[in-house]
Amino acid sequence: MGNATETAQLLLTQGVNVSEKDESGNTPLHNAVCENAIETAQLLITQGAEINAKNDKGLTPLHDAAETDATATAELLLKQGAEINAESDDGLTPLHIATEHNATETAELLNRYGGRE
């Protein structure tokens, strides 16, 4: 287990809100996904993190996984009920973002799950 996961576990035992947003509207799940910290993401989901939470730009954790080509993390989110075609404030879906960022492997995954641009 990585340091990020251990830190998250410690914070959770101290009662930290798993859905609290930072100044950009990102939740701890957004941040874990951006770091491709799949174990931490799983822990946060298990503790009740909002899987479809949107930040100030309307991006969900799945959008973040698509942007960073974090395929395994994207699949975790999808298996846990992430909205495959959630739109950002600009109308972008995770598949659109994956394609825009040349995240080929994640784009293929999103296609298999029924993603649309």
XYZ file of N, CA and C in Angstrom:
351
model
N 0.848 -1.174 0.000
C 0.000 0.000 0.000
C 0.893 1.236 0.000
N 0.572 2.216 -0.846
C 1.401 3.405 -0.984
C 1.169 4.428 0.106
N 2.065 5.402 0.156
C 1.962 6.465 1.159
C 0.657 7.241 1.044
N 0.209 7.490 -0.185
C -1.038 8.245 -0.370
C -2.215 7.505 0.255
N -2.247 6.206 0.077
C -3.336 5.415 0.644
C -3.256 5.395 2.160
N -2.054 5.248 2.687
C -1.875 5.255 4.141
C -2.281 6.601 4.730
N -1.910 7.670 4.046
C -2.292 9.011 4.503
C -3.804 9.167 4.473
N -4.427 8.704 3.389
C -5.886 8.787 3.277
C -6.558 7.999 4.396
N -6.035 6.815 4.691
C -6.615 6.012 5.773
C -6.518 6.746 7.107
N -5.381 7.354 7.357
C -5.190 8.101 8.600
C -6.191 9.251 8.698
N -6.339 9.994 7.614
C -7.273 11.119 7.612
C -8.714 10.654 7.796
N -9.049 9.542 7.174
C -10.411 9.019 7.301
C -10.710 8.590 8.735
N -9.721 8.032 9.417
C -9.940 7.642 10.814
C -10.134 8.864 11.702
N -9.681 10.021 11.214
C -9.846 11.261 11.971
C -11.110 12.015 11.563
N -11.920 11.391 10.713
C -13.212 11.968 10.366
C -13.221 12.957 9.213
N -12.210 12.933 8.366
C -12.172 13.836 7.218
C -13.309 13.487 6.255
N -13.965 14.498 5.715
C -15.067 14.336 4.772
C -14.510 13.922 3.409
N -14.887 12.736 2.923
C -14.356 12.230 1.655
C -14.883 12.987 0.444
N -15.871 13.831 0.633
C -16.431 14.588 -0.487
C -16.160 16.081 -0.389
N -15.331 16.492 0.561
C -15.019 17.920 0.712
C -14.236 18.412 -0.505
N -14.640 19.577 -1.002
C -14.012 20.124 -2.208
C -12.949 21.151 -1.856
N -11.919 21.207 -2.711
C -10.870 22.215 -2.539
C -11.253 23.484 -3.297
N -10.326 24.423 -3.422
C -10.619 25.717 -4.053
C -11.004 25.604 -5.530
N -10.685 24.485 -6.172
C -11.065 24.265 -7.571
C -12.292 23.372 -7.699
N -12.846 23.011 -6.562
C -14.012 22.145 -6.576
C -13.675 20.670 -6.677
N -12.388 20.337 -6.599
C -11.980 18.936 -6.675
C -12.161 18.252 -5.327
N -12.627 17.026 -5.380
C -12.754 16.204 -4.182
C -11.477 15.375 -4.024
N -11.299 14.728 -2.884
C -10.153 13.828 -2.748
C -10.125 12.752 -3.843
N -11.299 12.318 -4.302
C -11.330 11.321 -5.378
C -10.774 11.904 -6.672
N -11.135 13.141 -7.007
C -10.544 13.793 -8.182
C -9.018 13.758 -8.070
N -8.521 14.149 -6.903
C -7.072 14.241 -6.716
C -6.400 12.877 -6.795
N -7.010 11.855 -6.225
C -6.447 10.504 -6.301
C -6.387 10.031 -7.746
N -7.447 10.307 -8.500
C -7.490 9.895 -9.903
C -6.421 10.629 -10.709
N -6.259 11.927 -10.471
C -5.238 12.701 -11.192
C -3.835 12.159 -10.935
N -3.624 11.586 -9.761
C -2.326 10.998 -9.414
C -2.263 9.520 -9.806
N -3.323 9.009 -10.408
C -3.441 7.597 -10.770
C -3.181 6.700 -9.559
N -3.674 7.137 -8.413
C -3.529 6.391 -7.160
C -4.760 5.500 -6.989
N -4.754 4.375 -7.684
C -5.935 3.513 -7.752
C -6.328 2.964 -6.380
N -5.355 2.609 -5.551
C -5.685 2.087 -4.216
C -6.365 3.161 -3.364
N -5.875 4.378 -3.479
C -6.479 5.481 -2.731
C -7.885 5.756 -3.253
N -8.044 5.729 -4.580
C -9.372 5.933 -5.169
C -10.346 4.873 -4.665
N -9.904 3.626 -4.643
C -10.760 2.535 -4.157
C -11.145 2.759 -2.698
N -10.185 3.157 -1.888
C -10.452 3.430 -0.473
C -11.494 4.535 -0.320
N -11.326 5.610 -1.072
C -12.263 6.733 -0.989
C -13.670 6.323 -1.418
N -13.755 5.522 -2.474
C -15.062 5.046 -2.945
C -15.710 4.175 -1.874
N -14.918 3.295 -1.282
C -15.417 2.427 -0.217
C -15.947 3.237 0.960
N -15.332 4.384 1.190
C -15.730 5.240 2.311
C -16.838 6.225 1.943
N -17.391 6.100 0.729
C -18.553 6.897 0.357
C -18.293 8.120 -0.499
N -17.116 8.208 -1.103
C -16.833 9.346 -1.986
C -17.840 9.379 -3.134
N -18.270 10.578 -3.500
C -19.226 10.763 -4.600
C -18.492 10.526 -5.916
N -18.831 9.433 -6.579
C -18.102 9.014 -7.776
C -18.327 9.946 -8.963
N -19.459 10.631 -8.999
C -19.770 11.537 -10.107
C -19.696 13.005 -9.702
N -18.960 13.294 -8.633
C -18.818 14.689 -8.188
C -18.188 15.521 -9.298
N -18.705 16.733 -9.472
C -18.156 17.633 -10.490
C -17.383 18.756 -9.818
N -16.272 19.128 -10.446
C -15.497 20.262 -9.931
C -16.035 21.555 -10.538
N -15.305 22.646 -10.364
C -15.777 23.954 -10.830
C -15.902 24.059 -12.349
N -15.304 23.119 -13.085
C -15.416 23.098 -14.549
C -16.394 22.027 -15.014
N -17.034 21.381 -14.058
C -17.987 20.330 -14.391
C -17.338 19.001 -14.717
N -16.067 18.846 -14.364
C -15.349 17.605 -14.653
C -15.517 16.617 -13.503
N -15.756 15.369 -13.854
C -15.870 14.296 -12.870
C -14.524 13.581 -12.746
N -14.369 12.725 -11.750
C -13.140 11.930 -11.681
C -12.896 11.114 -12.957
N -13.960 10.661 -13.623
C -13.770 9.910 -14.866
C -13.166 10.794 -15.953
N -13.548 12.056 -16.013
C -12.913 12.985 -16.952
C -11.411 13.060 -16.669
N -11.057 13.136 -15.380
C -9.643 13.219 -15.006
C -8.891 11.959 -15.413
N -9.497 10.801 -15.212
C -8.862 9.547 -15.615
C -8.662 9.518 -17.126
N -9.636 10.035 -17.862
C -9.529 10.074 -19.320
C -8.392 10.984 -19.767
N -8.262 12.119 -19.119
C -7.215 13.080 -19.496
C -5.818 12.529 -19.254
N -5.650 11.771 -18.184
C -4.323 11.275 -17.819
C -4.062 9.857 -18.310
N -4.978 9.301 -19.084
C -4.872 7.938 -19.618
C -4.689 6.912 -18.502
N -5.403 7.125 -17.417
C -5.366 6.219 -16.266
C -6.430 5.140 -16.473
N -6.135 4.198 -17.349
C -7.119 3.214 -17.781
C -7.643 2.351 -16.642
N -6.759 1.826 -15.817
C -7.205 0.964 -14.715
C -8.082 1.743 -13.738
N -7.719 2.977 -13.487
C -8.515 3.809 -12.587
C -9.864 4.128 -13.223
N -9.871 4.406 -14.524
C -11.130 4.656 -15.232
C -12.038 3.435 -15.148
N -11.458 2.253 -15.310
C -12.274 1.038 -15.237
C -12.837 0.843 -13.829
N -12.042 1.130 -12.821
C -12.537 1.071 -11.440
C -13.747 1.988 -11.280
N -13.631 3.215 -11.756
C -14.725 4.180 -11.644
C -15.975 3.684 -12.363
N -15.784 3.150 -13.566
C -16.922 2.656 -14.341
C -17.597 1.479 -13.646
N -16.804 0.579 -13.106
C -17.374 -0.579 -12.405
C -18.114 -0.165 -11.139
N -17.762 0.990 -10.603
C -18.416 1.490 -9.394
C -19.582 2.429 -9.713
N -19.906 2.583 -10.998
C -21.089 3.347 -11.374
C -20.861 4.749 -11.894
N -19.634 5.075 -12.282
C -19.377 6.402 -12.845
C -20.196 6.598 -14.117
N -20.701 7.798 -14.297
C -21.507 8.142 -15.473
C -20.588 8.250 -16.686
N -20.723 7.306 -17.605
C -19.841 7.209 -18.774
C -19.923 8.445 -19.667
N -21.083 9.048 -19.783
C -21.259 10.178 -20.692
C -21.542 11.493 -19.972
N -21.039 11.617 -18.751
C -21.192 12.882 -18.020
C -20.555 14.002 -18.833
N -21.223 15.135 -18.887
C -20.695 16.268 -19.648
C -20.155 17.337 -18.708
N -19.008 17.888 -19.101
C -18.433 19.016 -18.362
C -19.245 20.266 -18.677
N -18.887 21.370 -18.053
C -19.573 22.634 -18.337
C -19.429 23.036 -19.798
N -18.374 22.548 -20.453
C -18.145 22.831 -21.877
C -18.761 21.772 -22.781
N -19.507 20.831 -22.204
C -20.158 19.795 -22.994
C -19.257 18.641 -23.385
N -18.116 18.498 -22.720
C -17.167 17.439 -23.064
C -17.426 16.188 -22.235
N -17.439 15.049 -22.902
C -17.573 13.770 -22.214
C -16.180 13.211 -21.927
N -16.076 12.203 -21.065
C -14.771 11.585 -20.843
C -14.129 11.062 -22.134
N -14.922 10.479 -23.033
C -14.352 9.976 -24.288
C -13.783 11.116 -25.118
N -14.478 12.233 -25.167
C -13.973 13.393 -25.902
C -12.612 13.806 -25.338
N -12.518 13.880 -24.027
C -11.264 14.297 -23.392
C -10.160 13.279 -23.651
N -10.472 11.984 -23.559
C -9.466 10.952 -23.831
C -8.939 11.083 -25.254
N -9.833 11.294 -26.200
C -9.438 11.441 -27.598
C -8.592 12.691 -27.790
N -9.015 13.789 -27.179
C -8.299 15.065 -27.280
C -6.873 14.971 -26.726
N -6.676 14.133 -25.711
C -5.364 14.004 -25.065
C -4.598 12.764 -25.525
N -5.038 12.163 -26.631
C -4.384 10.973 -27.183
C -4.242 9.857 -26.155
N -5.227 9.728 -25.303
C -5.251 8.669 -24.291
C -5.923 7.444 -24.912
N -5.205 6.799 -25.812
C -5.754 5.744 -26.654
C -6.340 4.582 -25.865
N -5.603 4.090 -24.887
C -6.065 2.925 -24.123
C -7.349 3.245 -23.354
N -7.390 4.411 -22.749
C -8.587 4.799 -22.002
C -9.747 5.072 -22.954
N -9.473 5.652 -24.109
C -10.527 5.882 -25.104
C -11.145 4.555 -25.542
N -10.310 3.538 -25.746
C -10.826 2.219 -26.127
C -11.715 1.646 -25.024
N -11.294 1.804 -23.782
C -12.098 1.342 -22.647
C -13.447 2.060 -22.623
N -13.419 3.374 -22.757
C -14.653 4.160 -22.729
C -15.584 3.760 -23.869
N -15.027 3.477 -25.038
C -15.835 2.993 -26.162
C -16.521 1.678 -25.810
N -15.779 0.768 -25.188
C -16.347 -0.536 -24.810
C -17.505 -0.382 -23.822
N -17.442 0.633 -22.990
C -18.500 0.871 -22.002
C -19.639 1.737 -22.553
N -19.565 2.101 -23.829
C -20.645 2.871 -24.437
C -20.460 4.371 -24.403
N -19.224 4.806 -24.250
C -18.946 6.237 -24.227
C -19.216 6.878 -25.578
N -19.576 8.140 -25.528
C -19.787 8.905 -26.765
C -19.047 10.231 -26.647
N -18.750 10.786 -27.808
C -18.054 12.084 -27.820
C -19.059 13.200 -27.892
